[in-house]
Short mmCIF file of C-alpha atoms in Angstrom, two decimals:
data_model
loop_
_atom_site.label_atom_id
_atom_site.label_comp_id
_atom_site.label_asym_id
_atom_site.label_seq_id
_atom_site.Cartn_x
_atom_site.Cartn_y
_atom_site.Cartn_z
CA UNK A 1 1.04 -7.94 74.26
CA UNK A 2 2.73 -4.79 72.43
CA UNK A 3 0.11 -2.75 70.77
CA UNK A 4 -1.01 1.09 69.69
CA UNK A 5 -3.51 3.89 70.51
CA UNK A 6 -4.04 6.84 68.84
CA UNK A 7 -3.46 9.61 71.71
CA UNK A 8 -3.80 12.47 69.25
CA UNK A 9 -4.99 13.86 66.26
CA UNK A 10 -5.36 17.26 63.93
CA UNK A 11 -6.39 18.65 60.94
CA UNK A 12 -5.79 21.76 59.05
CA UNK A 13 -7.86 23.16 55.96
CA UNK A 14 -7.07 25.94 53.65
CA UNK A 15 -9.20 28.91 54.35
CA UNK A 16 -10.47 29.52 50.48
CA UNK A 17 -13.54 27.54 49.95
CA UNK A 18 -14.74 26.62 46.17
CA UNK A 19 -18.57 26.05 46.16
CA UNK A 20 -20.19 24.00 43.06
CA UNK A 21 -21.51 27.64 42.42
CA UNK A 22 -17.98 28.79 41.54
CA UNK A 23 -17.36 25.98 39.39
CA UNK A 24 -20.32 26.29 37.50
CA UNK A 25 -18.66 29.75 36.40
CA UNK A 26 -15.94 27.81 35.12
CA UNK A 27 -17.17 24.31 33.63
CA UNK A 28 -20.60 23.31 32.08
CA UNK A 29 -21.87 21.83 35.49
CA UNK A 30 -23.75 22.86 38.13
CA UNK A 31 -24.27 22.55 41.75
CA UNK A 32 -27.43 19.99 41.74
CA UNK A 33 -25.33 18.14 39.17
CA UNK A 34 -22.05 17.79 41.40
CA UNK A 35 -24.33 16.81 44.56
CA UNK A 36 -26.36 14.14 42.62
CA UNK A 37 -23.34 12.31 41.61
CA UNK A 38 -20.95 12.83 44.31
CA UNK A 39 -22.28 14.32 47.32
CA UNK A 40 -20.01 17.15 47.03
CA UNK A 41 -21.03 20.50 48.18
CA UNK A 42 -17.77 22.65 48.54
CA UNK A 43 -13.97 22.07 48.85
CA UNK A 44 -11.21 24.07 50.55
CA UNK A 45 -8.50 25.09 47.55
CA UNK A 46 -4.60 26.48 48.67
CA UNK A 47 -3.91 30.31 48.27
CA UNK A 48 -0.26 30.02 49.02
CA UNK A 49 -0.69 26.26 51.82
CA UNK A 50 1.69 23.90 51.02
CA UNK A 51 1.77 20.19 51.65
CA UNK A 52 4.62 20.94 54.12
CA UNK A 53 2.63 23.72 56.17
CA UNK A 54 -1.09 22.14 56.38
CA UNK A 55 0.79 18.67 57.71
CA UNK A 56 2.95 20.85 60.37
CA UNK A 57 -0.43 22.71 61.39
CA UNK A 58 -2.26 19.52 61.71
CA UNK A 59 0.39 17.89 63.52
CA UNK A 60 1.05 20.01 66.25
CA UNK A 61 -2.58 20.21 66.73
CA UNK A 62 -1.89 16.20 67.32
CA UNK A 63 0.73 16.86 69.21
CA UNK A 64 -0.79 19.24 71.21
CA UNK A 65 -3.79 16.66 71.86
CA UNK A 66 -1.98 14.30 73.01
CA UNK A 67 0.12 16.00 75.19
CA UNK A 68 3.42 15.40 73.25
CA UNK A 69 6.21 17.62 72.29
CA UNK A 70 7.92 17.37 69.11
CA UNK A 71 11.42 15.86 70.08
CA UNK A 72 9.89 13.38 71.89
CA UNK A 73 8.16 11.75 68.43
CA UNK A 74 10.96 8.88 67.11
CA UNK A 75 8.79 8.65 63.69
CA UNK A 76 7.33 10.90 61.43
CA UNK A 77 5.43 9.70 58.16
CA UNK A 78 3.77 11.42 55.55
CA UNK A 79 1.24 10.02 53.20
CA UNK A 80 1.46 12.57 49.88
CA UNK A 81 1.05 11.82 46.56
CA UNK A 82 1.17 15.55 45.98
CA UNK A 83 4.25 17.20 47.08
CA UNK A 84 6.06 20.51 46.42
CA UNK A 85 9.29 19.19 45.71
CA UNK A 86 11.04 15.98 45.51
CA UNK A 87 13.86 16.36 47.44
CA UNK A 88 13.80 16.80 50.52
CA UNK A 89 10.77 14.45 51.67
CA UNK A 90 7.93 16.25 52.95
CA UNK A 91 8.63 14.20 56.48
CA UNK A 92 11.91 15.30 56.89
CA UNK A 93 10.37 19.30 56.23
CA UNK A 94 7.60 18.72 58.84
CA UNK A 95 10.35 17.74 60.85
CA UNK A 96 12.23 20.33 60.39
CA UNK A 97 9.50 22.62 60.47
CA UNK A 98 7.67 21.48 64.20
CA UNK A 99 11.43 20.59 65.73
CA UNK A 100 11.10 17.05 65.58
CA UNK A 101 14.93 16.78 65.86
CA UNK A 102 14.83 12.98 67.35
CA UNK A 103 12.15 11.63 64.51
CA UNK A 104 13.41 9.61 61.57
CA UNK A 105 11.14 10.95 59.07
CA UNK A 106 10.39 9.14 55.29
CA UNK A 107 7.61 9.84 52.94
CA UNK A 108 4.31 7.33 51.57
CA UNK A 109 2.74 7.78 48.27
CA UNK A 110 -0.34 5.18 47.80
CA UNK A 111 -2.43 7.96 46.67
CA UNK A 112 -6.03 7.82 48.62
CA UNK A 113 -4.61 4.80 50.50
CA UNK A 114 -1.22 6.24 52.01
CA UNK A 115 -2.79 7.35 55.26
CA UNK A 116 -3.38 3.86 56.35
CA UNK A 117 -0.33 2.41 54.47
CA UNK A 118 1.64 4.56 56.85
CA UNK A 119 -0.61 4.04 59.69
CA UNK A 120 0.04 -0.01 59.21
CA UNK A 121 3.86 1.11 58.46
CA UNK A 122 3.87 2.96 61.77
CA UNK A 123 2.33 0.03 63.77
CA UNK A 124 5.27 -2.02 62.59
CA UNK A 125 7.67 -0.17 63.92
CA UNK A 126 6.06 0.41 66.86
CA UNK A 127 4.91 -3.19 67.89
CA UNK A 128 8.96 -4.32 67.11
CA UNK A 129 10.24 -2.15 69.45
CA UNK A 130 12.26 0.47 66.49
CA UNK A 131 9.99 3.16 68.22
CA UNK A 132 7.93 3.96 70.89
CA UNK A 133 5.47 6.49 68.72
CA UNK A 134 4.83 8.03 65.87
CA UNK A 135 3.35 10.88 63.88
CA UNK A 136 1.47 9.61 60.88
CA UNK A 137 0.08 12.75 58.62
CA UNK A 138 -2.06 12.61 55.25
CA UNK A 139 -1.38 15.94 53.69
CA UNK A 140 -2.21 17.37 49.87
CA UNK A 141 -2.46 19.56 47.49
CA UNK A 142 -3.99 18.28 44.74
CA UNK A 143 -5.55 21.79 43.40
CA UNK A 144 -2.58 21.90 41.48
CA UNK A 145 -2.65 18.93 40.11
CA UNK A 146 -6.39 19.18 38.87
CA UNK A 147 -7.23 20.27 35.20
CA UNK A 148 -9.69 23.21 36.23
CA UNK A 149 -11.33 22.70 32.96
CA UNK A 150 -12.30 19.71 33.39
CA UNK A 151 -15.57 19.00 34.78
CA UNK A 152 -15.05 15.41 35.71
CA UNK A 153 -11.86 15.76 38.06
CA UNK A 154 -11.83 19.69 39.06
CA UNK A 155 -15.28 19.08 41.00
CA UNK A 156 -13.89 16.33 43.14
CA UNK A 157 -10.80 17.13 44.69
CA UNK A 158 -9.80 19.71 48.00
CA UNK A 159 -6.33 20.40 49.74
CA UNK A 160 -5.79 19.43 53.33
CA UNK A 161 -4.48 17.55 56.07
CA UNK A 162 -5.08 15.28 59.10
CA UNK A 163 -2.57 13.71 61.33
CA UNK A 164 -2.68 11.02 64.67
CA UNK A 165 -0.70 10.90 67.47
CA UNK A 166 0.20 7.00 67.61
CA UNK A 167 1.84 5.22 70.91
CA UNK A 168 2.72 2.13 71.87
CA UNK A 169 1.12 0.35 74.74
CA UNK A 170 1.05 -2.90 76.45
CA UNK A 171 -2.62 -3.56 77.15
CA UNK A 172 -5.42 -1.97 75.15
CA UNK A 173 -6.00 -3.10 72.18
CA UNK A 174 -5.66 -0.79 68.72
CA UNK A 175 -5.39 -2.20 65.46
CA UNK A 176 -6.91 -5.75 65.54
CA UNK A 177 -6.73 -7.33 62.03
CA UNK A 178 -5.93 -5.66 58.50
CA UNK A 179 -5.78 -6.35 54.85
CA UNK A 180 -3.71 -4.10 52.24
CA UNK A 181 -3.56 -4.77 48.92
CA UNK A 182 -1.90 -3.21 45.44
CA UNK A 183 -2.96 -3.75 41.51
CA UNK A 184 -0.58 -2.10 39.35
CA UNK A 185 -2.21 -3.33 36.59
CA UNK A 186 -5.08 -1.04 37.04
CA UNK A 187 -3.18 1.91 37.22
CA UNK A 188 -3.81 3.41 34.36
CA UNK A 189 -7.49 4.25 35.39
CA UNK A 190 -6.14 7.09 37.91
CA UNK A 191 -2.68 8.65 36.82
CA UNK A 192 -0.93 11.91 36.98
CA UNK A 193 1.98 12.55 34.70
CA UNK A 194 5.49 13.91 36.35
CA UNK A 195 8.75 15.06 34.23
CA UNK A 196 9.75 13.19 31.74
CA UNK A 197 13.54 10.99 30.88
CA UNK A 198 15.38 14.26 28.55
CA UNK A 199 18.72 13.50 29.20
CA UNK A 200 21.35 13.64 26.23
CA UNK A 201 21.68 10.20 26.80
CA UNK A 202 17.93 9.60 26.10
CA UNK A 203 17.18 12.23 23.63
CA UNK A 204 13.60 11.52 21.77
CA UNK A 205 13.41 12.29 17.79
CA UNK A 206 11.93 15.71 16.84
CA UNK A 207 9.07 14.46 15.82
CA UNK A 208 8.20 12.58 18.41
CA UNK A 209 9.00 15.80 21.06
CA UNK A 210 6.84 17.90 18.87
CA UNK A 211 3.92 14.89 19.36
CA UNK A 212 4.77 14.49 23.50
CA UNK A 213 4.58 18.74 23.65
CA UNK A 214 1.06 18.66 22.59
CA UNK A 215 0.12 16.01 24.91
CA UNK A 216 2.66 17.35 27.73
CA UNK A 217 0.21 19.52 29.69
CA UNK A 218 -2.79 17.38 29.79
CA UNK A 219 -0.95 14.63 31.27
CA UNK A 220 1.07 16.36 34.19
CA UNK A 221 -2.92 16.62 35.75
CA UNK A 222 -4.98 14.14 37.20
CA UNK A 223 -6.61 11.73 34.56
CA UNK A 224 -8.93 9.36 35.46
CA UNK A 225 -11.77 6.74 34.70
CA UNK A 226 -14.21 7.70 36.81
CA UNK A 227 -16.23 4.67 35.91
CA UNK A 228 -13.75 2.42 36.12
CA UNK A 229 -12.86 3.72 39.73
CA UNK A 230 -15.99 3.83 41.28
CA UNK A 231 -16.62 -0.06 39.74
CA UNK A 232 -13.10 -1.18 41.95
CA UNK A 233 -14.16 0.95 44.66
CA UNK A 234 -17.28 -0.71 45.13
CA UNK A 235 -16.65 -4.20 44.41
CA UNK A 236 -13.05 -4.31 46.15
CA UNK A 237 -13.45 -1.91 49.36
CA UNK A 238 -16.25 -4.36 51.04
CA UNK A 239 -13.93 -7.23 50.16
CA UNK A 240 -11.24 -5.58 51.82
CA UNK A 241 -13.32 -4.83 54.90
CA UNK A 242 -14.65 -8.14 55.36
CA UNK A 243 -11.18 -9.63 55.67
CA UNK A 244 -9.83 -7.47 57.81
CA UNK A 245 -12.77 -7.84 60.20
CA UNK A 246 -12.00 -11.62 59.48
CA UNK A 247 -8.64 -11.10 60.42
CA UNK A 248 -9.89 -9.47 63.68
CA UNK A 249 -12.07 -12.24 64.64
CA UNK A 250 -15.65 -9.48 64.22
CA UNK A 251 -18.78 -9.05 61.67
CA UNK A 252 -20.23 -5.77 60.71
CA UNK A 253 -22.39 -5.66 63.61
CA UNK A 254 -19.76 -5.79 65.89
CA UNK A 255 -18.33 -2.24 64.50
CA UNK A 256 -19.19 0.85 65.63
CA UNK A 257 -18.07 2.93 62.95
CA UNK A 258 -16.84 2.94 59.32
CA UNK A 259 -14.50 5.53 58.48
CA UNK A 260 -14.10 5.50 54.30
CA UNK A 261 -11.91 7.35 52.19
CA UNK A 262 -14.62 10.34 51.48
CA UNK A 263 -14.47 10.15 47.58
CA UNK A 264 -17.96 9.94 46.38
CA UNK A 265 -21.10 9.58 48.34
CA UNK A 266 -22.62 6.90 46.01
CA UNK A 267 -19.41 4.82 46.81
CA UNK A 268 -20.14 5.10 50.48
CA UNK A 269 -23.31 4.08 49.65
CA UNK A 270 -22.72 1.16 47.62
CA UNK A 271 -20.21 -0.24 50.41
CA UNK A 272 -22.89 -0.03 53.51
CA UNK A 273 -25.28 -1.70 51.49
CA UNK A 274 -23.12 -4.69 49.94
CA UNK A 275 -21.64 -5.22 53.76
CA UNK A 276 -26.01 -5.40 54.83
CA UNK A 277 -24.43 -2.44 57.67
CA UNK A 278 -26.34 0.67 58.94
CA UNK A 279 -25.51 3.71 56.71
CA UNK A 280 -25.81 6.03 60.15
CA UNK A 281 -22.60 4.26 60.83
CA UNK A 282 -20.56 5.52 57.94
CA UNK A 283 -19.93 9.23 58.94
CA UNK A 284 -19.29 11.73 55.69
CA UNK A 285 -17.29 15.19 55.66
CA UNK A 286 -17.50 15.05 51.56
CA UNK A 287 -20.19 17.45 51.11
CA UNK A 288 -17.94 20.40 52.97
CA UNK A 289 -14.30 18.69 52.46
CA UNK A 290 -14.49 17.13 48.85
CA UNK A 291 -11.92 14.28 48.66
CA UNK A 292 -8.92 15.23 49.95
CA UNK A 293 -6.60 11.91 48.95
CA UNK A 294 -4.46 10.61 51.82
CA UNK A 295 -5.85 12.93 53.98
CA UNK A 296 -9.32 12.09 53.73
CA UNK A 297 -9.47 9.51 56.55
CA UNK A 298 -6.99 11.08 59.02
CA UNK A 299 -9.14 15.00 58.96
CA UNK A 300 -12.98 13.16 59.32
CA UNK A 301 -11.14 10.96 61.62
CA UNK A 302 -10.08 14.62 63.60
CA UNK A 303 -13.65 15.61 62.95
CA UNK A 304 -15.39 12.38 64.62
CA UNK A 305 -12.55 12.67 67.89
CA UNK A 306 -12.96 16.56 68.19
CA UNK A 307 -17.02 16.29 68.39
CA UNK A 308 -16.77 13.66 71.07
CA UNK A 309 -18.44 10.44 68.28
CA UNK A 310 -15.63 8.43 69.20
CA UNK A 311 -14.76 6.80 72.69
CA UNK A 312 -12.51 4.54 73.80
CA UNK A 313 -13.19 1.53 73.29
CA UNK A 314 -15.16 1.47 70.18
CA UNK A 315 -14.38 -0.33 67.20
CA UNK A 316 -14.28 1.51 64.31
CA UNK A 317 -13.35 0.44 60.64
CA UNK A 318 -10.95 2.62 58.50
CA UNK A 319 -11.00 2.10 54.84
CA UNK A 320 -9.56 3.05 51.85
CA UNK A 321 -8.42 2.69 48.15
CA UNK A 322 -6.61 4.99 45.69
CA UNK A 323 -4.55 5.15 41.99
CA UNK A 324 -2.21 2.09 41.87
CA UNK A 325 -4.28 0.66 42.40
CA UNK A 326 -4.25 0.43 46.17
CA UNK A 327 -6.63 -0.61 48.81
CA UNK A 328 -7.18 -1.06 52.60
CA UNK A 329 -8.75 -1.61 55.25
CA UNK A 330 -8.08 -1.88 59.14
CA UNK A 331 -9.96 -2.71 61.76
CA UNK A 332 -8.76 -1.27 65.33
CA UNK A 333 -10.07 -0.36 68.66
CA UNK A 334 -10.46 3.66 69.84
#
């Protein structure tokens, strides 16, 4: 039976770290305050990085890994919700940028989710025979979509990326059951503005422009309801894991690791304890990382391979959710 492995993966971090001491320079809050709530110790910020450059790095580190050169990938996908520019896709400039010349290359924005949106996207293509592997990258850089003065978002977020290797095969298993899931009508809890209609065929009354410029700024940054978020989070992301281990045929004792979108510690927390599993088994990179959005799972997920915690054969749990609202979960073997 046609399945996938993940041969390969990388990371790559900004080298300017922010530590809650910084912040509390900036914002009324302070470092015992940040850690309480979220678990979050420092975060790595871009000096110059780009969504395009910290994907390449972390994919030829992949690459590299699993003993791949670039024109021999067929697929490249990058999860963003974050990019530089609009046109051209940030795939088609990692591309460009590592020499992928035989890749078709597209972009996936489901926020915190995309990685494993395009990870299921890549499995797809894989297990019908349109390719034979694939590079699947989370990459962001949210710093510059965060409102530094505000002390509920700016102390959460980091810039990064992770990316996997992923190739087909015809005997070990990989991914082994999966649920994925969207509510746009809870998107307004987690929302971040972009450019508005101003076209003279859509022109807005003065009064109403003079209104929108007031509001213009605060609205091209993250906004969110942090309440609201961590509620879905908690309730929804064990739901999601439980059927996708039902999907898989497995229970939570059959799992050898959990690897969760790293968003808040309490939320990691809350999920161990409403699935009855052993928190030991839910690894964290939050405290040095912050939450780094689609690229979250794919650079702990470098982390865990790089300091020899994962081994074929184990069956580990990846597990996300994000603004849409989007959520998933996979369950797959190393």
């Amino acid at each position: 039976m046609r399945t996938i492995r993940i041969t390969g993966t990388g990371s790559a971090l900004p080298g300017r770290i922010v530590t809650n001491k910084e912040l509390e320079q900036m914002v009324e809050t302070s470092d015992e305050w940040i850690r309480e709530r979220t678990g979050i110790g420092e975060r790595h910020v871009s000096v110059g990085e780009t969504v395009v450059t910290l994907g390449s790095e972390a994919a030829c580190k992949a690459l590299e890994q699993a003993g791949k050169r670039a024109e021999e990938i067929d697929l490249i996908l990058v999860a963003t919700c974050s990019p530089e520019q609009y046109l051209p896709c940030c795939a088609c400039q990692v591309q460009a940028a590592i020499g992928a010349v035989n890749a078709l290359a597209f972009d996936v924005n489901a926020a915190c989710s995309g990685f494993l949106f395009a990870l299921n996207t890549a499995d797809a293509y894989l297990r019908t025979g349109l390719a034979e592997n694939a590079l699947v990258i989370g990459s962001e850089v949210l710093s510059k979509l965060v409102d530094w003065t505000d002390r509920g978002s700016c102390i959460l977020f980091g810039d990064g990326a992770g990316a996997v290797v992923v190739e087909r095969c015809e005997a070990s298993p990989g991914i082994l059951g999966r649920a994925l899931h969207s509510d746009g009508t809870g998107g307004g809890v987690l929302q971040c503005g972009a450019r508005e209609l101003t076209t003279p065929y859509a022109r807005t009354s003065a009064a109403k422009t003079d209104q929108k410029q007031q509001t213009d700024d605060r609205e091209h940054y993250i906004q969110m309801d942090g309440q609201e978020v961590y509620r879905f989070a908690t309730r929804r992301v064990p739901q999601c894991i439980e059927e996708a281990l039902a999907d898989a045929g497995l229970a939570v004792p059959d799992i050898d690791l959990f690897v969760l979108h790293q968003a808040n510690a309490r939320i990691i927390d809350a999920v161990a304890k409403r699935l009855h599993a052993d928190r030991e088994k839910f690894p964290t990179n939050l405290e040095r990382v912050g939450n780094l959005s689609s690229a979250s799972i794919p650079v702990l997920l470098d982390e865990l391979h790089r300091q020899g915690k994962l081994h074929r054969g184990d069956r580990i749990v990846l597990a996300g959710f994000g603004a849409g609202l989007t959520i998933g979960a996979c369950v797959m073997t190393w």
